[in-house]
Amino acid sequence: MTVVVLLADPPRPGLALSELAATSPLSEAEAADLHAAMLKDTMVAVSRSGSDLLVNYPAEEHLPEADRKEEGTAEAEMRALAVDALEDPDDVRFEVQVGSSFDARAGNTIQHLLRDEDVASAALLRGDAPFFARAKLDTVSTKLRTSDVVVGPSSGGRCYVAGFCESVDFADAFETPELQTVTDRATDAGHSVTFAEFQPTVRTGEDLLTLVPTIRARWRASSIVPGHTAEFVVENGLRVAAEGGDPTLVRED
């Protein structure tokens, strides 16, 4: 099975989804709570797929000074999410990130898995695509049996998943637009590339205009929703309404 790497910051106010807090009615604490909910839903999806989950958490020294805590706290915070989300959190592997940038950390982890641990394929997630459920992850794993690289397109040129059977040059590979730059790195190395199904990601206030009505529509229709993320939306009374003719995120009274 594909080894799935969840490369993410711990859910700390001011650190997690900081752009979301700055561009939406959500406070920094609420943005951190949403981040935690999406991370837990990602862990659930990976667990149900049967893939091995590797949680890559940051070293405190690599976080902004204002967001640092005692060394080891980030690991404890991520382990707590796994305990809350999974029936068997002991199956999850936790390792500290190595590298001074997201590109370096992603590259170091993927290259280590492919080269040093001799895994057949590895996929990178940030945990910000809550509708990326088990079946869709299984599809990515299947595509990696016949393609060197699989990338998942999202809004704004983002890439919500990047799967590799072969390594690439990761320098600036996740620069905007991620989807194009990751694909460029793969094709530059002569690798075949396949695309996964489009999935919405949540990084800014505008992204909530897609997330919230999708959650509420699927909830109303008794369809499958990412449980922890849906709980956050409902408990916080989030909905989208037309104000001045434009869709706007509001809270229920």
PDB file of C-alpha atoms in Angstrom:
ATOM      1  CA  MET A   1       0.000   0.000   0.000  1.00  0.00           C
ATOM      2  CA  THR A   2       0.963   3.624  -0.470  1.00  0.00           C
ATOM      3  CA  VAL A   3       2.560   5.320   2.522  1.00  0.00           C
ATOM      4  CA  VAL A   4       0.605   8.520   3.178  1.00  0.00           C
ATOM      5  CA  VAL A   5       2.539  11.432   4.650  1.00  0.00           C
ATOM      6  CA  LEU A   6       0.492  14.015   6.549  1.00  0.00           C
ATOM      7  CA  LEU A   7       2.770  17.052   6.591  1.00  0.00           C
ATOM      8  CA  ALA A   8       1.101  19.644   8.801  1.00  0.00           C
ATOM      9  CA  ASP A   9       1.479  22.128  11.626  1.00  0.00           C
ATOM     10  CA  PRO A  10      -0.196  21.470  14.983  1.00  0.00           C
ATOM     11  CA  PRO A  11      -3.571  23.184  15.517  1.00  0.00           C
ATOM     12  CA  ARG A  12      -2.376  26.277  17.374  1.00  0.00           C
ATOM     13  CA  PRO A  13      -4.239  29.590  17.166  1.00  0.00           C
ATOM     14  CA  GLY A  14      -2.274  32.044  15.055  1.00  0.00           C
ATOM     15  CA  LEU A  15      -0.259  29.263  13.420  1.00  0.00           C
ATOM     16  CA  ALA A  16      -2.858  26.948  11.883  1.00  0.00           C
ATOM     17  CA  LEU A  17      -4.749  28.361   8.894  1.00  0.00           C
ATOM     18  CA  SER A  18      -3.578  31.881   9.689  1.00  0.00           C
ATOM     19  CA  GLU A  19      -4.677  33.145   6.260  1.00  0.00           C
ATOM     20  CA  LEU A  20      -8.146  31.725   6.865  1.00  0.00           C
ATOM     21  CA  ALA A  21      -8.452  33.620  10.136  1.00  0.00           C
ATOM     22  CA  ALA A  22      -7.298  36.814   8.413  1.00  0.00           C
ATOM     23  CA  THR A  23      -9.796  36.514   5.546  1.00  0.00           C
ATOM     24  CA  SER A  24     -12.952  35.202   7.238  1.00  0.00           C
ATOM     25  CA  PRO A  25     -15.160  35.800  10.275  1.00  0.00           C
ATOM     26  CA  LEU A  26     -13.406  32.922  12.068  1.00  0.00           C
ATOM     27  CA  SER A  27     -11.122  33.804  14.954  1.00  0.00           C
ATOM     28  CA  GLU A  28      -7.612  32.402  15.171  1.00  0.00           C
ATOM     29  CA  ALA A  29      -8.839  29.887  17.753  1.00  0.00           C
ATOM     30  CA  GLU A  30     -11.726  28.803  15.507  1.00  0.00           C
ATOM     31  CA  ALA A  31      -9.417  28.471  12.520  1.00  0.00           C
ATOM     32  CA  ALA A  32      -7.187  26.231  14.631  1.00  0.00           C
ATOM     33  CA  ASP A  33     -10.213  24.143  15.634  1.00  0.00           C
ATOM     34  CA  LEU A  34     -11.187  23.734  11.971  1.00  0.00           C
ATOM     35  CA  HIS A  35      -7.609  22.749  11.167  1.00  0.00           C
ATOM     36  CA  ALA A  36      -7.763  20.086  13.891  1.00  0.00           C
ATOM     37  CA  ALA A  37     -11.081  18.789  12.564  1.00  0.00           C
ATOM     38  CA  MET A  38      -9.767  18.455   9.010  1.00  0.00           C
ATOM     39  CA  LEU A  39      -6.591  16.748  10.211  1.00  0.00           C
ATOM     40  CA  LYS A  40      -8.681  14.200  12.111  1.00  0.00           C
ATOM     41  CA  ASP A  41     -10.861  13.538   9.067  1.00  0.00           C
ATOM     42  CA  THR A  42      -7.705  13.031   7.003  1.00  0.00           C
ATOM     43  CA  MET A  43      -6.374  10.544   9.537  1.00  0.00           C
ATOM     44  CA  VAL A  44      -9.679   8.662   9.439  1.00  0.00           C
ATOM     45  CA  ALA A  45      -9.627   8.485   5.634  1.00  0.00           C
ATOM     46  CA  VAL A  46      -6.079   7.121   5.572  1.00  0.00           C
ATOM     47  CA  SER A  47      -6.839   4.608   8.316  1.00  0.00           C
ATOM     48  CA  ARG A  48      -9.910   3.298   6.511  1.00  0.00           C
ATOM     49  CA  SER A  49      -7.978   2.946   3.256  1.00  0.00           C
ATOM     50  CA  GLY A  50      -5.508   0.585   4.893  1.00  0.00           C
ATOM     51  CA  SER A  51      -2.552   2.762   3.886  1.00  0.00           C
ATOM     52  CA  ASP A  52       0.266   3.384   6.325  1.00  0.00           C
ATOM     53  CA  LEU A  53       0.047   6.865   7.875  1.00  0.00           C
ATOM     54  CA  LEU A  54       3.151   8.893   8.646  1.00  0.00           C
ATOM     55  CA  VAL A  55       2.477  12.143  10.501  1.00  0.00           C
ATOM     56  CA  ASN A  56       5.265  14.666   9.941  1.00  0.00           C
ATOM     57  CA  TYR A  57       5.180  17.371  12.600  1.00  0.00           C
ATOM     58  CA  PRO A  58       7.460  20.438  12.767  1.00  0.00           C
ATOM     59  CA  ALA A  59      10.378  21.001  15.090  1.00  0.00           C
ATOM     60  CA  GLU A  60       9.609  23.932  17.375  1.00  0.00           C
ATOM     61  CA  GLU A  61      12.719  25.762  16.150  1.00  0.00           C
ATOM     62  CA  HIS A  62      11.296  25.871  12.623  1.00  0.00           C
ATOM     63  CA  LEU A  63       8.066  27.559  13.714  1.00  0.00           C
ATOM     64  CA  PRO A  64       7.685  31.344  13.955  1.00  0.00           C
ATOM     65  CA  GLU A  65       9.097  32.482  17.276  1.00  0.00           C
ATOM     66  CA  ALA A  66       5.708  33.665  18.544  1.00  0.00           C
ATOM     67  CA  ASP A  67       4.215  30.203  17.923  1.00  0.00           C
ATOM     68  CA  ARG A  68       6.905  28.069  19.543  1.00  0.00           C
ATOM     69  CA  LYS A  69       6.370  25.903  22.595  1.00  0.00           C
ATOM     70  CA  GLU A  70       8.489  23.426  24.514  1.00  0.00           C
ATOM     71  CA  GLU A  71      10.224  20.882  22.258  1.00  0.00           C
ATOM     72  CA  GLY A  72       8.061  17.794  21.858  1.00  0.00           C
ATOM     73  CA  THR A  73       4.796  19.699  22.197  1.00  0.00           C
ATOM     74  CA  ALA A  74       3.991  19.519  18.474  1.00  0.00           C
ATOM     75  CA  GLU A  75       4.324  15.734  18.503  1.00  0.00           C
ATOM     76  CA  ALA A  76       2.098  15.515  21.576  1.00  0.00           C
ATOM     77  CA  GLU A  77      -0.527  17.695  19.921  1.00  0.00           C
ATOM     78  CA  MET A  78      -0.573  15.600  16.758  1.00  0.00           C
ATOM     79  CA  ARG A  79      -0.676  12.361  18.735  1.00  0.00           C
ATOM     80  CA  ALA A  80      -3.671  13.700  20.666  1.00  0.00           C
ATOM     81  CA  LEU A  81      -5.520  14.232  17.378  1.00  0.00           C
ATOM     82  CA  ALA A  82      -4.826  10.638  16.353  1.00  0.00           C
ATOM     83  CA  VAL A  83      -6.063   9.329  19.699  1.00  0.00           C
ATOM     84  CA  ASP A  84      -9.262  11.341  19.324  1.00  0.00           C
ATOM     85  CA  ALA A  85      -9.864  10.311  15.705  1.00  0.00           C
ATOM     86  CA  LEU A  86      -8.750   6.687  15.383  1.00  0.00           C
ATOM     87  CA  GLU A  87      -9.686   3.375  16.920  1.00  0.00           C
ATOM     88  CA  ASP A  88      -6.067   2.236  16.818  1.00  0.00           C
ATOM     89  CA  PRO A  89      -3.765   5.284  16.950  1.00  0.00           C
ATOM     90  CA  ASP A  90      -0.788   3.041  17.726  1.00  0.00           C
ATOM     91  CA  ASP A  91      -0.634   2.179  14.023  1.00  0.00           C
ATOM     92  CA  VAL A  92       0.299   5.771  13.174  1.00  0.00           C
ATOM     93  CA  ARG A  93       3.943   6.650  12.775  1.00  0.00           C
ATOM     94  CA  PHE A  94       5.177  10.077  13.939  1.00  0.00           C
ATOM     95  CA  GLU A  95       8.374  11.747  12.771  1.00  0.00           C
ATOM     96  CA  VAL A  96       9.733  15.265  13.031  1.00  0.00           C
ATOM     97  CA  GLN A  97      10.025  17.247   9.797  1.00  0.00           C
ATOM     98  CA  VAL A  98      13.504  17.830   8.393  1.00  0.00           C
ATOM     99  CA  GLY A  99      14.144  20.937   6.299  1.00  0.00           C
ATOM    100  CA  SER A 100      13.887  24.706   6.435  1.00  0.00           C
ATOM    101  CA  SER A 101      10.949  25.102   4.006  1.00  0.00           C
ATOM    102  CA  PHE A 102       7.820  23.184   3.039  1.00  0.00           C
ATOM    103  CA  ASP A 103       9.447  22.101  -0.231  1.00  0.00           C
ATOM    104  CA  ALA A 104      12.533  20.826   1.595  1.00  0.00           C
ATOM    105  CA  ARG A 105      10.512  19.006   4.228  1.00  0.00           C
ATOM    106  CA  ALA A 106       8.285  17.386   1.629  1.00  0.00           C
ATOM    107  CA  GLY A 107      11.235  16.376  -0.499  1.00  0.00           C
ATOM    108  CA  ASN A 108      13.270  14.975   2.376  1.00  0.00           C
ATOM    109  CA  THR A 109      10.394  12.813   3.546  1.00  0.00           C
ATOM    110  CA  ILE A 110       9.336  11.501   0.137  1.00  0.00           C
ATOM    111  CA  GLN A 111      12.913  10.819  -0.967  1.00  0.00           C
ATOM    112  CA  HIS A 112      13.692   9.038   2.291  1.00  0.00           C
ATOM    113  CA  LEU A 113      10.682   6.758   1.910  1.00  0.00           C
ATOM    114  CA  LEU A 114      11.338   5.921  -1.735  1.00  0.00           C
ATOM    115  CA  ARG A 115      15.129   5.615  -1.515  1.00  0.00           C
ATOM    116  CA  ASP A 116      15.991   4.533   2.022  1.00  0.00           C
ATOM    117  CA  GLU A 117      12.888   2.593   3.048  1.00  0.00           C
ATOM    118  CA  ASP A 118      12.259   1.223  -0.443  1.00  0.00           C
ATOM    119  CA  VAL A 119       8.494   1.852  -0.358  1.00  0.00           C
ATOM    120  CA  ALA A 120       6.689   1.416  -3.663  1.00  0.00           C
ATOM    121  CA  SER A 121       4.835   4.723  -3.471  1.00  0.00           C
ATOM    122  CA  ALA A 122       4.317   7.651  -1.128  1.00  0.00           C
ATOM    123  CA  ALA A 123       1.641  10.360  -1.152  1.00  0.00           C
ATOM    124  CA  LEU A 124       1.827  13.769   0.466  1.00  0.00           C
ATOM    125  CA  LEU A 125      -1.166  15.456   2.128  1.00  0.00           C
ATOM    126  CA  ARG A 126      -1.532  18.704   4.050  1.00  0.00           C
ATOM    127  CA  GLY A 127      -4.821  17.719   5.647  1.00  0.00           C
ATOM    128  CA  ASP A 128      -6.750  20.628   4.148  1.00  0.00           C
ATOM    129  CA  ALA A 129      -8.991  18.649   1.750  1.00  0.00           C
ATOM    130  CA  PRO A 130     -11.688  17.219   4.044  1.00  0.00           C
ATOM    131  CA  PHE A 131     -13.656  15.530   1.223  1.00  0.00           C
ATOM    132  CA  PHE A 132     -10.624  13.451   0.238  1.00  0.00           C
ATOM    133  CA  ALA A 133     -12.121  10.271   1.656  1.00  0.00           C
ATOM    134  CA  ARG A 134     -11.091   6.625   1.660  1.00  0.00           C
ATOM    135  CA  ALA A 135     -12.387   5.758  -1.818  1.00  0.00           C
ATOM    136  CA  LYS A 136     -10.587   8.690  -3.405  1.00  0.00           C
ATOM    137  CA  LEU A 137      -7.344   7.812  -1.629  1.00  0.00           C
ATOM    138  CA  ASP A 138      -7.698   4.238  -2.857  1.00  0.00           C
ATOM    139  CA  THR A 139      -8.022   5.606  -6.393  1.00  0.00           C
ATOM    140  CA  VAL A 140      -4.776   7.558  -6.020  1.00  0.00           C
ATOM    141  CA  SER A 141      -3.017   4.425  -4.773  1.00  0.00           C
ATOM    142  CA  THR A 142      -4.311   2.501  -7.786  1.00  0.00           C
ATOM    143  CA  LYS A 143      -3.134   5.196 -10.207  1.00  0.00           C
ATOM    144  CA  LEU A 144       0.340   5.047  -8.648  1.00  0.00           C
ATOM    145  CA  ARG A 145       0.647   1.451  -9.827  1.00  0.00           C
ATOM    146  CA  THR A 146       0.805   2.642 -13.428  1.00  0.00           C
ATOM    147  CA  SER A 147       2.007   6.273 -13.183  1.00  0.00           C
ATOM    148  CA  ASP A 148       5.188   7.704 -11.697  1.00  0.00           C
ATOM    149  CA  VAL A 149       3.442  10.725 -10.183  1.00  0.00           C
ATOM    150  CA  VAL A 150      -0.195  11.468  -9.317  1.00  0.00           C
ATOM    151  CA  VAL A 151      -1.345  14.987  -8.485  1.00  0.00           C
ATOM    152  CA  GLY A 152      -4.723  16.175  -7.268  1.00  0.00           C
ATOM    153  CA  PRO A 153      -5.976  19.528  -8.584  1.00  0.00           C
ATOM    154  CA  SER A 154      -7.784  22.000  -6.360  1.00  0.00           C
ATOM    155  CA  SER A 155      -8.954  25.603  -6.520  1.00  0.00           C
ATOM    156  CA  GLY A 156      -6.449  28.381  -7.097  1.00  0.00           C
ATOM    157  CA  GLY A 157      -3.978  26.048  -8.809  1.00  0.00           C
ATOM    158  CA  ARG A 158      -3.397  24.157  -5.573  1.00  0.00           C
ATOM    159  CA  CYS A 159      -2.413  20.524  -5.249  1.00  0.00           C
ATOM    160  CA  TYR A 160      -4.212  18.697  -2.423  1.00  0.00           C
ATOM    161  CA  VAL A 161      -2.351  15.415  -2.911  1.00  0.00           C
ATOM    162  CA  ALA A 162       0.926  14.555  -4.589  1.00  0.00           C
ATOM    163  CA  GLY A 163       1.840  10.898  -4.945  1.00  0.00           C
ATOM    164  CA  PHE A 164       5.185   9.574  -6.090  1.00  0.00           C
ATOM    165  CA  CYS A 165       6.698   6.296  -7.223  1.00  0.00           C
ATOM    166  CA  GLU A 166       9.749   8.186  -8.464  1.00  0.00           C
ATOM    167  CA  SER A 167      11.466  11.167  -6.879  1.00  0.00           C
ATOM    168  CA  VAL A 168      11.661  14.652  -8.418  1.00  0.00           C
ATOM    169  CA  ASP A 169      13.572  17.859  -7.777  1.00  0.00           C
ATOM    170  CA  PHE A 170      11.546  19.318  -4.923  1.00  0.00           C
ATOM    171  CA  ALA A 171      13.199  22.757  -4.970  1.00  0.00           C
ATOM    172  CA  ASP A 172      10.279  25.231  -5.169  1.00  0.00           C
ATOM    173  CA  ALA A 173       8.034  22.351  -6.221  1.00  0.00           C
ATOM    174  CA  PHE A 174       5.117  23.635  -4.158  1.00  0.00           C
ATOM    175  CA  GLU A 175       5.361  27.259  -5.220  1.00  0.00           C
ATOM    176  CA  THR A 176       2.123  28.787  -6.533  1.00  0.00           C
ATOM    177  CA  PRO A 177       0.549  27.375  -8.652  1.00  0.00           C
ATOM    178  CA  GLU A 178       1.342  24.075  -6.940  1.00  0.00           C
ATOM    179  CA  LEU A 179      -0.471  21.889  -9.446  1.00  0.00           C
ATOM    180  CA  GLN A 180       1.611  23.218 -12.304  1.00  0.00           C
ATOM    181  CA  THR A 181       4.952  23.338 -10.497  1.00  0.00           C
ATOM    182  CA  VAL A 182       4.693  19.786  -9.150  1.00  0.00           C
ATOM    183  CA  THR A 183       3.716  18.582 -12.627  1.00  0.00           C
ATOM    184  CA  ASP A 184       6.622  20.523 -14.153  1.00  0.00           C
ATOM    185  CA  ARG A 185       9.093  18.879 -11.770  1.00  0.00           C
ATOM    186  CA  ALA A 186       7.748  15.443 -12.659  1.00  0.00           C
ATOM    187  CA  THR A 187       7.780  15.931 -16.418  1.00  0.00           C
ATOM    188  CA  ASP A 188      11.210  17.594 -16.279  1.00  0.00           C
ATOM    189  CA  ALA A 189      12.481  14.355 -14.731  1.00  0.00           C
ATOM    190  CA  GLY A 190      10.854  12.316 -17.509  1.00  0.00           C
ATOM    191  CA  HIS A 191       8.149  10.859 -15.277  1.00  0.00           C
ATOM    192  CA  SER A 192       4.574  10.035 -16.289  1.00  0.00           C
ATOM    193  CA  VAL A 193       1.879  12.085 -14.567  1.00  0.00           C
ATOM    194  CA  THR A 194      -1.759  11.236 -13.876  1.00  0.00           C
ATOM    195  CA  PHE A 195      -4.347  13.519 -12.297  1.00  0.00           C
ATOM    196  CA  ALA A 196      -6.695  12.638  -9.467  1.00  0.00           C
ATOM    197  CA  GLU A 197     -10.240  13.952  -9.165  1.00  0.00           C
ATOM    198  CA  PHE A 198     -10.633  17.637  -8.298  1.00  0.00           C
ATOM    199  CA  GLN A 199     -11.140  18.276  -4.575  1.00  0.00           C
ATOM    200  CA  PRO A 200     -11.735  21.549  -2.688  1.00  0.00           C
ATOM    201  CA  THR A 201      -9.147  22.677  -0.173  1.00  0.00           C
ATOM    202  CA  VAL A 202      -9.581  25.061   2.744  1.00  0.00           C
ATOM    203  CA  ARG A 203      -6.898  27.688   3.270  1.00  0.00           C
ATOM    204  CA  THR A 204      -8.710  31.047   2.923  1.00  0.00           C
ATOM    205  CA  GLY A 205     -12.022  32.658   3.785  1.00  0.00           C
ATOM    206  CA  GLU A 206     -13.188  32.277   0.193  1.00  0.00           C
ATOM    207  CA  ASP A 207     -12.728  28.512   0.469  1.00  0.00           C
ATOM    208  CA  LEU A 208     -15.376  28.412   3.203  1.00  0.00           C
ATOM    209  CA  LEU A 209     -17.937  29.530   0.630  1.00  0.00           C
ATOM    210  CA  THR A 210     -17.493  26.095  -0.952  1.00  0.00           C
ATOM    211  CA  LEU A 211     -16.926  24.023   2.177  1.00  0.00           C
ATOM    212  CA  VAL A 212     -19.880  25.203   4.259  1.00  0.00           C
ATOM    213  CA  PRO A 213     -22.753  24.773   1.746  1.00  0.00           C
ATOM    214  CA  THR A 214     -21.314  21.465   0.578  1.00  0.00           C
ATOM    215  CA  ILE A 215     -21.248  20.193   4.159  1.00  0.00           C
ATOM    216  CA  ARG A 216     -24.785  21.428   4.832  1.00  0.00           C
ATOM    217  CA  ALA A 217     -26.197  20.070   1.566  1.00  0.00           C
ATOM    218  CA  ARG A 218     -24.685  16.636   2.072  1.00  0.00           C
ATOM    219  CA  TRP A 219     -25.758  16.623   5.731  1.00  0.00           C
ATOM    220  CA  ARG A 220     -29.355  17.482   4.763  1.00  0.00           C
ATOM    221  CA  ALA A 221     -29.376  14.777   2.093  1.00  0.00           C
ATOM    222  CA  SER A 222     -28.014  12.185   4.544  1.00  0.00           C
ATOM    223  CA  SER A 223     -24.962  11.780   2.340  1.00  0.00           C
ATOM    224  CA  ILE A 224     -21.446  11.057   3.569  1.00  0.00           C
ATOM    225  CA  VAL A 225     -19.636  13.995   5.132  1.00  0.00           C
ATOM    226  CA  PRO A 226     -16.232  14.337   6.796  1.00  0.00           C
ATOM    227  CA  GLY A 227     -17.508  13.914  10.339  1.00  0.00           C
ATOM    228  CA  HIS A 228     -15.211  16.156  12.358  1.00  0.00           C
ATOM    229  CA  THR A 229     -15.316  18.977   9.832  1.00  0.00           C
ATOM    230  CA  ALA A 230     -19.104  18.767   9.542  1.00  0.00           C
ATOM    231  CA  GLU A 231     -19.409  18.887  13.314  1.00  0.00           C
ATOM    232  CA  PHE A 232     -17.332  22.070  13.377  1.00  0.00           C
ATOM    233  CA  VAL A 233     -19.515  23.739  10.732  1.00  0.00           C
ATOM    234  CA  VAL A 234     -22.782  22.843  12.441  1.00  0.00           C
ATOM    235  CA  GLU A 235     -21.692  23.556  16.008  1.00  0.00           C
ATOM    236  CA  ASN A 236     -20.406  26.988  14.992  1.00  0.00           C
ATOM    237  CA  GLY A 237     -23.600  27.797  13.110  1.00  0.00           C
ATOM    238  CA  LEU A 238     -21.780  28.532   9.860  1.00  0.00           C
ATOM    239  CA  ARG A 239     -23.789  28.987   6.673  1.00  0.00           C
ATOM    240  CA  VAL A 240     -23.566  30.929   3.443  1.00  0.00           C
ATOM    241  CA  ALA A 241     -26.152  33.585   2.630  1.00  0.00           C
ATOM    242  CA  ALA A 242     -26.579  36.139  -0.138  1.00  0.00           C
ATOM    243  CA  GLU A 243     -25.716  39.584   1.155  1.00  0.00           C
ATOM    244  CA  GLY A 244     -25.720  42.394  -1.390  1.00  0.00           C
ATOM    245  CA  GLY A 245     -26.026  39.751  -4.072  1.00  0.00           C
ATOM    246  CA  ASP A 246     -22.765  38.060  -3.084  1.00  0.00           C
ATOM    247  CA  PRO A 247     -22.339  34.780  -1.194  1.00  0.00           C
ATOM    248  CA  THR A 248     -21.201  35.574   2.331  1.00  0.00           C
ATOM    249  CA  LEU A 249     -20.250  33.438   5.308  1.00  0.00           C
ATOM    250  CA  VAL A 250     -22.569  34.141   8.247  1.00  0.00           C
ATOM    251  CA  ARG A 251     -23.473  32.578  11.568  1.00  0.00           C
ATOM    252  CA  GLU A 252     -26.925  31.363  12.529  1.00  0.00           C
ATOM    253  CA  ASP A 253     -28.614  33.253  15.346  1.00  0.00           C
TER     254      ASP A 253
END
